XYZ file of C-alpha atoms in Angstrom:
642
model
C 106.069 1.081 -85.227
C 104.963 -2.049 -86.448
C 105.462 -5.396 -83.945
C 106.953 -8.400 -85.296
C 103.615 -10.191 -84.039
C 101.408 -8.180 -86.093
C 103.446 -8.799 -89.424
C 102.604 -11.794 -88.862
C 99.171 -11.983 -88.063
C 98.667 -10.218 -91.435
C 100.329 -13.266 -93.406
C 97.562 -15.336 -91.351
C 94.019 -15.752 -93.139
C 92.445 -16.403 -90.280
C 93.596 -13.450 -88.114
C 90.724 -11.197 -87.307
C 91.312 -7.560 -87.181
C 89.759 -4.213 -85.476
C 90.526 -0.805 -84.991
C 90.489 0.966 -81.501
C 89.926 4.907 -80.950
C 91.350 6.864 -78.906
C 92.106 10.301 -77.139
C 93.866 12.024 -74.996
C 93.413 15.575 -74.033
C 96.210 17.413 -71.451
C 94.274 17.822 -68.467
C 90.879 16.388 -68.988
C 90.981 12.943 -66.851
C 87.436 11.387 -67.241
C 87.108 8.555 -70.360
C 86.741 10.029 -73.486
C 85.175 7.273 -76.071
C 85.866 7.961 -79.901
C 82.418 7.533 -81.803
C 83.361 8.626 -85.163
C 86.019 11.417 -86.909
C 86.898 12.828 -90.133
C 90.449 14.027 -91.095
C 91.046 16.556 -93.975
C 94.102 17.088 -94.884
C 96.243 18.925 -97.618
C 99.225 20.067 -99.004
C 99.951 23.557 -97.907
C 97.142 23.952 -95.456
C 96.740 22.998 -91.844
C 94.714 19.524 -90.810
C 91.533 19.407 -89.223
C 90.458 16.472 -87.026
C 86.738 16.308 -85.863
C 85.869 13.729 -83.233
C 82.460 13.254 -81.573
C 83.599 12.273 -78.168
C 81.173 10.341 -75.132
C 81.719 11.008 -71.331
C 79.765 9.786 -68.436
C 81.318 13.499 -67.169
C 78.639 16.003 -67.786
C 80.135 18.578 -66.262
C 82.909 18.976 -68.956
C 83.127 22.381 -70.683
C 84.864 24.275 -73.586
C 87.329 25.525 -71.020
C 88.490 21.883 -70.395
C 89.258 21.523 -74.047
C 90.186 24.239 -75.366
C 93.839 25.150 -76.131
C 94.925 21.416 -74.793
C 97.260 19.669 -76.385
C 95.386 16.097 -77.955
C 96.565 13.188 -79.331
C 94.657 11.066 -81.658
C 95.159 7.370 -81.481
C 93.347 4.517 -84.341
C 95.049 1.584 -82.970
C 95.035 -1.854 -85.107
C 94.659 -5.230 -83.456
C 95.569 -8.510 -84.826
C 93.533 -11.687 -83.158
C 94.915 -15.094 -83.512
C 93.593 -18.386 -82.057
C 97.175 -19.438 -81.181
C 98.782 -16.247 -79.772
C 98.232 -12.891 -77.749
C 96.509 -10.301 -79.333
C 99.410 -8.187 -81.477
C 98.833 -4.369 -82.534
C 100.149 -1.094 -83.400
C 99.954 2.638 -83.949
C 98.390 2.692 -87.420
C 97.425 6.769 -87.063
C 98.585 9.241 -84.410
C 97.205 12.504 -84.894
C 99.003 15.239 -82.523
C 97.324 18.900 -82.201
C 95.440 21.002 -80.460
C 91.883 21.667 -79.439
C 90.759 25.099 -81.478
C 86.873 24.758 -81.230
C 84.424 22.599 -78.549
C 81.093 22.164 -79.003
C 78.433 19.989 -76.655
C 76.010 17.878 -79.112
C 73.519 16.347 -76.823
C 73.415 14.551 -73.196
C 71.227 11.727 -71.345
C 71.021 10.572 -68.558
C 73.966 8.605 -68.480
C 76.091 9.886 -71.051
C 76.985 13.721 -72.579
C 78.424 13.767 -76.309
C 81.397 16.719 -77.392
C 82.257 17.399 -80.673
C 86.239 18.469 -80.809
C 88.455 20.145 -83.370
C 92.063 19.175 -83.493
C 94.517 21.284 -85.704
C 98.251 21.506 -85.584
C 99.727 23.902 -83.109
C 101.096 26.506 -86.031
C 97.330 27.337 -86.358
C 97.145 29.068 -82.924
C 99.692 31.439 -84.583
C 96.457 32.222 -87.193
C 94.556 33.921 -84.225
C 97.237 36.813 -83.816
C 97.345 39.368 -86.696
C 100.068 41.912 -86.303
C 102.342 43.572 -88.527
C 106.210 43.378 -88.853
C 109.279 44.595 -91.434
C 112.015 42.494 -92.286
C 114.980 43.742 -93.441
C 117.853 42.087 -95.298
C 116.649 38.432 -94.205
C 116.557 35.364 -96.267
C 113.295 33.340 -96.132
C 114.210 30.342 -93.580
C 115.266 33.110 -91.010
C 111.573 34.729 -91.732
C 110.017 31.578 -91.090
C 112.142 30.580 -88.198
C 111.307 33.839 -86.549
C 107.610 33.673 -86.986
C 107.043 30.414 -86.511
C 109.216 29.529 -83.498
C 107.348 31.309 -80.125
C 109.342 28.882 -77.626
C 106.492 28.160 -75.856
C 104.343 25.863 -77.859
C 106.646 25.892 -80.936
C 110.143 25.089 -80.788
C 112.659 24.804 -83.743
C 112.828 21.170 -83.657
C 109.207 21.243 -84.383
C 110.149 23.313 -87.758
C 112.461 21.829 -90.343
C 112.709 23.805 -93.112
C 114.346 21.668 -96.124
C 114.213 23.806 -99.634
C 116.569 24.332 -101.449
C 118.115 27.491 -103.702
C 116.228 30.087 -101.621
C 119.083 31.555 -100.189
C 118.425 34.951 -101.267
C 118.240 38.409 -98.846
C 115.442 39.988 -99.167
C 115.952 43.901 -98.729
C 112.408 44.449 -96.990
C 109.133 42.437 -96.773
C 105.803 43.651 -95.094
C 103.733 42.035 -93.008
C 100.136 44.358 -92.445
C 97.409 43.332 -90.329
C 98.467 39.914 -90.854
C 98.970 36.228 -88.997
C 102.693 34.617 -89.389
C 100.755 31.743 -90.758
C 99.265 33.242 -93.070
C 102.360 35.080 -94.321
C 104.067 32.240 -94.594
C 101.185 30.546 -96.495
C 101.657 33.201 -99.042
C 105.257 33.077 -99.125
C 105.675 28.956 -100.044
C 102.814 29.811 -102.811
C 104.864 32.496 -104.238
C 108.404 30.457 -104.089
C 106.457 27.194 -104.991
C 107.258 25.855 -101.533
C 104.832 22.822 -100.210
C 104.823 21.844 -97.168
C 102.979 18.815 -94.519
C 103.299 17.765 -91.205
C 104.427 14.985 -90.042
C 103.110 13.021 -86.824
C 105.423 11.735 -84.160
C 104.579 7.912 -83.100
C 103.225 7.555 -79.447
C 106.253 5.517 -78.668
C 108.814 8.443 -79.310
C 107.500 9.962 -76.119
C 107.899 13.397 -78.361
C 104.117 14.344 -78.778
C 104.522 16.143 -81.413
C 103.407 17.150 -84.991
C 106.438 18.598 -87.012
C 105.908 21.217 -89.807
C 108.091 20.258 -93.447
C 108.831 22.773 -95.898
C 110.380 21.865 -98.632
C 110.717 22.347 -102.568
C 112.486 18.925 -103.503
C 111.210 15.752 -105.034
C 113.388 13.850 -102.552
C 111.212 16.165 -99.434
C 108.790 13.406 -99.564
C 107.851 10.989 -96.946
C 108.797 6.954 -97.458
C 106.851 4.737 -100.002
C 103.765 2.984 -98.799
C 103.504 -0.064 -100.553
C 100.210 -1.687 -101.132
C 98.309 -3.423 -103.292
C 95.671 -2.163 -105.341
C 92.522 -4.452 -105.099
C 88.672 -3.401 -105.570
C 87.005 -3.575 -102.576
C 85.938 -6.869 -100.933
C 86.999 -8.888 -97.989
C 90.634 -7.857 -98.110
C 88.897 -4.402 -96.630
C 86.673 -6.055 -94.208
C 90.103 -7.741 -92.523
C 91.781 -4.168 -92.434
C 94.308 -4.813 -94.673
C 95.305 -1.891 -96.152
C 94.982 -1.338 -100.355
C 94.152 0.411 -102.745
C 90.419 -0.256 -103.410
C 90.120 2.307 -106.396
C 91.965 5.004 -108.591
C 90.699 7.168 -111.219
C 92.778 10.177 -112.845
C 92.061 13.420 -114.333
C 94.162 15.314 -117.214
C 93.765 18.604 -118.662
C 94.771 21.374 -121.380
C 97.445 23.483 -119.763
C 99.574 26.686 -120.296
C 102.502 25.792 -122.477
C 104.619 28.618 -121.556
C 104.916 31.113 -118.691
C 105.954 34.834 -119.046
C 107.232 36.890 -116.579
C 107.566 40.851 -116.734
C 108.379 43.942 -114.085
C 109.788 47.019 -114.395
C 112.600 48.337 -111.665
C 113.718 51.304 -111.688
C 117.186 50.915 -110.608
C 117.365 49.542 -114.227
C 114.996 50.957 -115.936
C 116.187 50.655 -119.798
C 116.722 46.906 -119.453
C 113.352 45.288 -118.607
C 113.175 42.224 -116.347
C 111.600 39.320 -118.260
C 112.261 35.773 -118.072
C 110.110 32.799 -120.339
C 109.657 29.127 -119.302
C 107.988 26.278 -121.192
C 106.348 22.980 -119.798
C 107.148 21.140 -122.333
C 107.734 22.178 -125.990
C 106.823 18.487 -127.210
C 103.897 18.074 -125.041
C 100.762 18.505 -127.393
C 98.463 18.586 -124.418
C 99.672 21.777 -123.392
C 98.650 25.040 -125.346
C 98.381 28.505 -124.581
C 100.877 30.721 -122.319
C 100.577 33.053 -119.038
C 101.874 36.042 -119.431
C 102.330 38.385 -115.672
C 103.511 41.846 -114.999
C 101.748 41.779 -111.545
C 104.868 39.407 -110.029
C 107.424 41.306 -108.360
C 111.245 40.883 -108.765
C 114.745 42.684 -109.150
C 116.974 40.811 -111.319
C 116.674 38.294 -114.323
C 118.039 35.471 -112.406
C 115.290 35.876 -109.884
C 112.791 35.968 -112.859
C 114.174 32.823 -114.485
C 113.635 31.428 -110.829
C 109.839 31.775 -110.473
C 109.112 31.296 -114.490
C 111.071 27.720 -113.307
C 108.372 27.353 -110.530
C 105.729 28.083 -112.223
C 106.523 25.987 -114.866
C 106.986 23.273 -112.681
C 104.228 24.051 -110.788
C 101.798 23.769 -113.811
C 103.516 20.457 -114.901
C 103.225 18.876 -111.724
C 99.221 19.560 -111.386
C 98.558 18.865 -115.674
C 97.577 15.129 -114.458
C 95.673 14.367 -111.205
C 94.933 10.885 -109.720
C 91.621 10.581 -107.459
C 91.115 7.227 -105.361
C 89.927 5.946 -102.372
C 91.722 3.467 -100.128
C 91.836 2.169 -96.075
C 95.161 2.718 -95.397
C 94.672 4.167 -92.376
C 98.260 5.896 -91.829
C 97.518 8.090 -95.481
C 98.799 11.637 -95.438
C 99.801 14.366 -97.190
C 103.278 14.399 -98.359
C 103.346 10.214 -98.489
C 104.349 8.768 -101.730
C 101.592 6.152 -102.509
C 102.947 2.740 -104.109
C 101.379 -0.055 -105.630
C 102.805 -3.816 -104.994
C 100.796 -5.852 -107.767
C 100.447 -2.975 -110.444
C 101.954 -0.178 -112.126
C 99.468 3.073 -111.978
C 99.041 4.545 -114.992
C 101.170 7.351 -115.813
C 102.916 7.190 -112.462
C 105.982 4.512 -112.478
C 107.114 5.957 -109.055
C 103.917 6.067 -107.648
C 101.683 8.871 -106.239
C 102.262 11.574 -103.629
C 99.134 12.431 -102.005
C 98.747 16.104 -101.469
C 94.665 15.802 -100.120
C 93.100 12.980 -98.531
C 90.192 13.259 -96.193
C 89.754 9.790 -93.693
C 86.490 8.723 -92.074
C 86.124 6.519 -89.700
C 83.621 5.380 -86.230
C 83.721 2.670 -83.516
C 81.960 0.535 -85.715
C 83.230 1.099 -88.880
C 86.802 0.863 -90.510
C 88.442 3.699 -91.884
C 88.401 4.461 -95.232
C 89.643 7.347 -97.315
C 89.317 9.552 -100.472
C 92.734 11.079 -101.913
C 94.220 13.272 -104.915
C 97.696 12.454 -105.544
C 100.546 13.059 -108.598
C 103.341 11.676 -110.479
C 105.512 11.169 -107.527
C 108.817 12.211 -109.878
C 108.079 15.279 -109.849
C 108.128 17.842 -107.552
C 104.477 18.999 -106.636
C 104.040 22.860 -106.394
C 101.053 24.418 -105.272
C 98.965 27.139 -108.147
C 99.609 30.481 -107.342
C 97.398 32.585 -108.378
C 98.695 36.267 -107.411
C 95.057 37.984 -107.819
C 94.283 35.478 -105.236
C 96.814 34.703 -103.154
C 98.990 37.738 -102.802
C 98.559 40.383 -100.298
C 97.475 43.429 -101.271
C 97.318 46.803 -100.296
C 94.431 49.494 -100.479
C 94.984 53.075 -99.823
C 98.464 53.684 -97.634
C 99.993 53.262 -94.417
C 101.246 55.966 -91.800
C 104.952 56.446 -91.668
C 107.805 58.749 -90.249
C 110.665 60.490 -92.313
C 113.629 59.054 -90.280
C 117.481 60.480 -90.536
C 120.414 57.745 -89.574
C 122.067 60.736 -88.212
C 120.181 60.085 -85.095
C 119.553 64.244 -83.845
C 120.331 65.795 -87.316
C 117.936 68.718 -88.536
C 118.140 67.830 -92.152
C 116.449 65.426 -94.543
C 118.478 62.155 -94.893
C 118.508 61.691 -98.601
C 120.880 58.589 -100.257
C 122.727 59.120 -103.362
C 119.195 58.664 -105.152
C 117.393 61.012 -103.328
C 115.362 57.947 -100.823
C 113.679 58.466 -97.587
C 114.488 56.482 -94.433
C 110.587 56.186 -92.465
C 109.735 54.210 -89.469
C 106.302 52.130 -90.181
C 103.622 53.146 -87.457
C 102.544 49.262 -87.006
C 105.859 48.585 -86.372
C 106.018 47.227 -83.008
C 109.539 46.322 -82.439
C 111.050 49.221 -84.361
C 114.977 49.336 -83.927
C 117.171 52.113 -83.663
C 116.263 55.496 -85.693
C 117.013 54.938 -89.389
C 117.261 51.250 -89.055
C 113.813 50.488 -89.557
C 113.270 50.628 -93.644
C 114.828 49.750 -96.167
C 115.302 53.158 -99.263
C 111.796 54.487 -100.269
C 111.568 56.682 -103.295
C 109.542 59.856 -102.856
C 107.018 60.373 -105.657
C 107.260 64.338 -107.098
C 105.000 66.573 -109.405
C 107.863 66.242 -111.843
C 110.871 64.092 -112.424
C 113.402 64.645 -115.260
C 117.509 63.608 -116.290
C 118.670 65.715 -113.253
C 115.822 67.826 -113.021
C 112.289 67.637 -111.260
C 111.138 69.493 -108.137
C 111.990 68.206 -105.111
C 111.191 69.779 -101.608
C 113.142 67.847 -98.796
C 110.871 66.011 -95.751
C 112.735 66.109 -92.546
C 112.910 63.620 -89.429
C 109.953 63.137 -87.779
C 107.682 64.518 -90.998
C 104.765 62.187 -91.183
C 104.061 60.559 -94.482
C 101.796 58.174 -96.319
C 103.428 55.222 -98.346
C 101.732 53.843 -100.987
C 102.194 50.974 -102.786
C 103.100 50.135 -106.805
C 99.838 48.020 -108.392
C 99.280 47.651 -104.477
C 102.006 45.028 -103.983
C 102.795 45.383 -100.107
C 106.292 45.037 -101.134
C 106.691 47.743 -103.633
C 106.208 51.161 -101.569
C 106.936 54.577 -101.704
C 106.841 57.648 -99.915
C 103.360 59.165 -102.035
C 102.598 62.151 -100.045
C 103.126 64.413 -96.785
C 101.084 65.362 -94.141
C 101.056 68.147 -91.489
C 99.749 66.798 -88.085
C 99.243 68.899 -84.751
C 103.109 68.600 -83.857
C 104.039 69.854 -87.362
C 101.005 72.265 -87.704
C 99.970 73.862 -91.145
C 101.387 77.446 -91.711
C 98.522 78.071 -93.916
C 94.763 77.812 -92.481
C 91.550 79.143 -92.434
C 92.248 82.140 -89.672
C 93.739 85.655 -89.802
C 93.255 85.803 -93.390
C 95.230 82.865 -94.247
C 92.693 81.732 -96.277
C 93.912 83.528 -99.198
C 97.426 82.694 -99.831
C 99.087 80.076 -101.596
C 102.643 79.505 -99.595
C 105.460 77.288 -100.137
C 107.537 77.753 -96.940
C 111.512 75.573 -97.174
C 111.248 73.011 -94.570
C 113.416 74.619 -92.129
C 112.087 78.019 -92.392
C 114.896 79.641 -94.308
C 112.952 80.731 -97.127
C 109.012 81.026 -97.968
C 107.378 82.276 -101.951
C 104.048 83.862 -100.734
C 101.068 84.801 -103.130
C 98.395 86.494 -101.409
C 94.551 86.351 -103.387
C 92.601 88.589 -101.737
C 91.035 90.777 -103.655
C 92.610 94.139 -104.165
C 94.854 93.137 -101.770
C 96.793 90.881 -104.407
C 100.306 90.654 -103.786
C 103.676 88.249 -103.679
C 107.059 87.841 -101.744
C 110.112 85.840 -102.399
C 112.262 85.950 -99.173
C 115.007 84.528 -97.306
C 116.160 85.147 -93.307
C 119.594 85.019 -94.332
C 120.811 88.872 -94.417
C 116.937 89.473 -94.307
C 116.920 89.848 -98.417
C 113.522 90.155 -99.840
C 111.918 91.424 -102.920
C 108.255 92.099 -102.556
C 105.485 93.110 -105.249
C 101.871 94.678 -105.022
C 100.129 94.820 -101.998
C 103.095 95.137 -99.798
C 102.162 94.362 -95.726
C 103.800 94.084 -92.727
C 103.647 90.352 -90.660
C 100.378 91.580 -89.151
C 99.070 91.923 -92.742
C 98.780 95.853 -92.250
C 99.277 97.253 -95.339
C 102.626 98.952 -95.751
C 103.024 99.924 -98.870
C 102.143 99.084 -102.899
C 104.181 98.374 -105.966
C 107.398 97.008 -105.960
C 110.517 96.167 -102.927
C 113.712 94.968 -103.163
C 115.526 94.499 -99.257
C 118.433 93.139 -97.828
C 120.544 93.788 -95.220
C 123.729 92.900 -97.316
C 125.206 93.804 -100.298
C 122.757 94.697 -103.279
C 124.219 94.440 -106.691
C 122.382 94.866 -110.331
C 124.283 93.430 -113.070
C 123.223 93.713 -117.056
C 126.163 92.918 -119.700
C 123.804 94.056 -122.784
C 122.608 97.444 -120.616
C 120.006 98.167 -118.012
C 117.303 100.378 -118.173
C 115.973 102.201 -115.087
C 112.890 104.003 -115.678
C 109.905 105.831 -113.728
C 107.737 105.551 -116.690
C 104.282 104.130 -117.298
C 104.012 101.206 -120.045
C 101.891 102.096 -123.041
C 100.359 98.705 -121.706
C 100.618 95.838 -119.588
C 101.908 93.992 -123.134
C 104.412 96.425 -123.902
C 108.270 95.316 -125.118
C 110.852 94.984 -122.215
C 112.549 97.913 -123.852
C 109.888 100.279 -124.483
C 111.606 103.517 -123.775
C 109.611 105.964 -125.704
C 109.340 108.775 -122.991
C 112.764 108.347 -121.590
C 114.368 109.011 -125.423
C 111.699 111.730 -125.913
C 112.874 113.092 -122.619
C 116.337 112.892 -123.664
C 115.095 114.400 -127.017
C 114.272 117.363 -125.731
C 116.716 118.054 -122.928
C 119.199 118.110 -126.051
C 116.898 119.771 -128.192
C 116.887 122.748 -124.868
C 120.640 122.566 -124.464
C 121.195 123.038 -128.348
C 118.990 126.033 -128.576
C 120.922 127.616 -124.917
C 124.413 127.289 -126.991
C 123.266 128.966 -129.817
C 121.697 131.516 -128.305
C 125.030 132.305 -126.369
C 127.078 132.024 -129.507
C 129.132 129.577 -127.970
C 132.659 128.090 -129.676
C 131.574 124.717 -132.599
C 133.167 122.788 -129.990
C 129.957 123.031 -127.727
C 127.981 122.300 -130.692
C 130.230 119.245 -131.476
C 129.086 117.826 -128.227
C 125.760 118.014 -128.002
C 125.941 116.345 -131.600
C 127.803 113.569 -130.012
C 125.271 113.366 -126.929
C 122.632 112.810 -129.898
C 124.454 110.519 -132.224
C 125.040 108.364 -128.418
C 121.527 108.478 -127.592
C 120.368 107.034 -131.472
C 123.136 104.873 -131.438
C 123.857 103.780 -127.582
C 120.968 104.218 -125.233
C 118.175 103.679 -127.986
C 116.836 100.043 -127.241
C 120.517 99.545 -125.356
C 122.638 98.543 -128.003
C 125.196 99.432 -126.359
C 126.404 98.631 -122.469
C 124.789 101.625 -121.323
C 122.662 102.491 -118.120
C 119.315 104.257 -118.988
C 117.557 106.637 -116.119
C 114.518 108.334 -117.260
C 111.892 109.442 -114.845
C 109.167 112.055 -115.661
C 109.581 114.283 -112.612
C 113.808 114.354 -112.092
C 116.414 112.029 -110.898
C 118.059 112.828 -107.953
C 120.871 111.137 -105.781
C 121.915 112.147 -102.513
C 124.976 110.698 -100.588
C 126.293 112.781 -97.231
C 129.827 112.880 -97.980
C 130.223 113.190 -102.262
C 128.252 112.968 -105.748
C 130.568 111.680 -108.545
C 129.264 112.395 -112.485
């Protein structure tokens, strides 16, 4: 706050003026004297304040400093012949100490060099990894960013507008909350800035702003712009230069993803800069920016757009205001700047200054009518996944057996980073299970139950686009097939819950394959038949069960003992069985007319021919064929019916 005294000591010519450094450090109490600092400062990234500090204290060490809450005082004073001294706050820099580092020492005096950053970067020193499911953006940030113990929600505000959407699920892998949230505002064209709490507010505090609206930026400073003479030596505060810096830009900005809960209606959305604006040529078109709907698509394109109009033109300068920050909306008293009738807001500005000289600065700054996003370059700035992660098939039938499939056939898993995992089959959102082949209804699918471990991979390695890729046996769901007791050689697909297995055995002259199910122990077996110590049993061809066995053909069905003329052979070869049945007539015609028997006999066997040409031959009729070389014979204890 700025005395009444001190306003008017600048309307005085003769008012001499100097600045006076300070800091304070929680729990250091020896004199520390400012020599010099440097501020950098930007839109969208945290501050860093370096101070070379003096102390007749030698003993001082990193663990004095370190972690401390600082505060940063340049402190103006107006001299007048006539009255007391006036002053004020003209920068207050709040923080803490993230690096220490001891320069030199004599006899009398030791020098420190200090690093002050907000207190949201200590949250950059923990990585960790997190899900969050069915949240909208400010309740992210809130719970990342608020640890109630150096960070308190007061010290957030959170001011965008239009971002009220849920967001199903978004990962956080091996990753700070800082820097998620970093990534977050560049995606959603969020900026933000801090903003420093004056000494007198007793609050001691730097605030975080996030915000997306032209009107999210701090009050004018009005100055006026002057080169530099003895206006800067006094400490008034102008502009002392400004030069400005306009490119070719995209004209248009294309947006494309595919999602398959729609999959025939593409999601594309198009936004220009400007049509009319002939310094803008050229468009950006993306398929590597994720979304679900149209509306969301139209939202981004917006941002971008924006985005790319607000950085087309960019004003450089330098000036000694000494209270210049990110987010302030620079204003000049005498002048219009060029291309800028509302002035500037800076978004960088980096501010020297030493005991013995004033402070000066260097900024970049924009048309302050528009809303200033920051470039978001998604190659860049995205986070992006490698390989997979570990995961657990979950069920939200907490003790059920059985895969827990949706209406679409998606998994419930359980993250392994996830460190405060909820109740079983709360902690995921749907995942889609990738299979050898997918059709209109059709595809293989092979169900993974609870506790199943699984890899989840992610679409053009967008963290969140995943899905269930693969499964893996560990030593609590051990592999049925391995490399002892002959194992080796057999290709097995056993059902998940060990109702069923198909079994191909390899070995050489041992080759073989089974098709089974426990239920009513039914089985039909072929080859190399063995018993479950692999002991061979038998060779050819089984058919078991323990139920009912039925054998239904509607054209006919052929039964036969015969060898094929070769492995090629038609289905109905049946050349022995009809010359079997060939000659049994032939036999039974030659027996009748040897025993003079009545033309009715004779009749018959004729018909028993004229059947077999015109019935059993190739079954053209609904017959049942037996033929077998050696006899047929059927045995039951209590009757035979013919």
């Amino acid at each position: 706050m700025v005395s009444p005294d001190f306003l008017t000591a600048l309307k005085d010519p003769n008012a001499w003026f100097s600045q006076h450094l300070s800091v304070t450090v929680a729990g250091v109490k020896p004199a520390l004297s400012v020599l010099e600092y440097t501020i950098i400062e930007e839109m969208n990234e945290t501050y860093s304040l370096d101070i070379l500090i003096a102390s007749e204290d030698q003993t001082l060490d990193g663990a004095d400093f370190l972690g401390k809450n600082a505060t940063f005082i340049v402190e103006e004073r107006a001299a007048l012949k006539y009255t007391d001294t006036a002053s004020r706050h003209a920068r207050t820099v709040h923080g803490v100490v993230m690096e220490w580092e001891h320069r030199s020492s004599s006899k009398d005096v030791a020098q420190f060099w200090v690093r002050i950053q907000p207190r949201v970067a200590l949250l950059d020193l923990t990585k960790y990894s997190d899900v969050f499911l069915n949240k909208s953006l400010k309740e992210i940030f809130y719970e990342l960013l608020v640890d109630r113990e150096r960070i308190w929600p007061h010290d957030i505000e959170l001011n965008f507008e239009g971002m009220d959407q849920r967001y199903e699920q978004l990962l956080m892998v091996d990753e700070s909350a800082l820097a998620f949230v970093k990534r977050q505002c560049l995606r959603h064209g969020l900026y933000f800035y801090f903003r420093q709490a004056q000494v007198t507010s007793k609050t001691h505090r730097d605030t975080l702003v996030i915000d997306n609206r032209a009107k999210g930026y701090m009050r004018s400073i009005d100055v006026p712009y002057v080169s530099a003479n003895g206006l800067d030596g006094q400490f008034h505060e102008a502009l002392l230069s400004i030069t400005r810096k306009q490119k070719l830009m995209p004209q248009s900005i294309e947006l494309r993803d595919h999602n398959y809960r729609t999959p025939n209606a593409p999601v594309t959305a198009i936004a220009y800069v400007d049509r009319g604006d002939k310094t803008l040529y050229g468009s950006i078109d993306r398929s590597n920016e994720h979304f679900h709907t149209k509306d969301e698509a139209q939202a981004l394109t917006a941002v971008r757009a924006e985005g790319i109009a607000s950085r087309q033109l960019v004003h450089s300068g330098r000036t000694n205001i000494i209270g210049l920050y990110p987010g302030w909306v620079l204003n000049t008293t005498n002048r219009k700047l060029p291309k800028a009738p509302y002035g500037l807001v800076i978004t960088k500005v980096t501010t020297i200054g030493s005991r013995t000289k004033p402070a000066t600065n260097e900024f970049e700054g924009t048309p302050a009518e528009k809303v200033w996003c920051p470039e978001y370059v998604p190659e860049r700035d995205w986070r992006w996944m490698q390989g997979s992660l570990v995961a657990t098939i979950e069920s939200s039938i907490e003790g059920s057996p059985y895969a827990d499939l949706d209406d679409r056939g998606r998994y419930l898993v359980r993250f392994h980073f996830h460190r405060r995992a909820g109740k079983v089959g709360s902690n995921s959102i749907r995942l889609r299970l990738m299979v050898p082949s997918a059709s209109k209804d059709g595809g293989f699918h092979a169900p993974l139950l609870p506790g199943v471990e699984v890899r989840v991979f992610f679409t053009n390695g967008d963290i969140d686009r995943g899905y269930i890729g693969t499964a893996a046996h560990d030593y609590s769901h051990a592999n049925h097939v391995h490399g002892l007791e002959g194992w080796n050689s057999r290709a097995v697909w056993r059902a998940p819950l060990l109702s069923g297995k198909v079994r191909f055995e390899e070995f050489k002259g041992k080759e073989g394959a089974k098709f089974s199910t426990i239920y009513q122990r039914s089985s039909v077996s072929m080859g190399y038949l063995v018993d479950n110590q692999k002991k061979r049993r038998g060779e050819g061809l089984e058919i078991h069960s323990e139920g009912h066995g039925t054998f239904h053909a509607s054209k006919g069905m052929f039964l036969s003992a015969d060898s094929l003329s070769s492995p090629n052979a038609p289905q109905l070869e049946m050349t022995a069985a009809l010359e079997s049945m060939r000659s049994a007539l032939a036999e039974s015609q030659a027996l009748l007319q040897a025993a003079q028997r009545a033309n009715a006999g004779l009749a018959q066997v004729r018909d028993q021919q004229a059947q077999l040409e015109n019935a059993f031959k190739d079954l053209q009729k609904q017959v049942i064929l037996l033929s077998a070389p050696d006899g047929i014979g059927a045995v039951t204890p209590k009757s035979n019916h013919e």
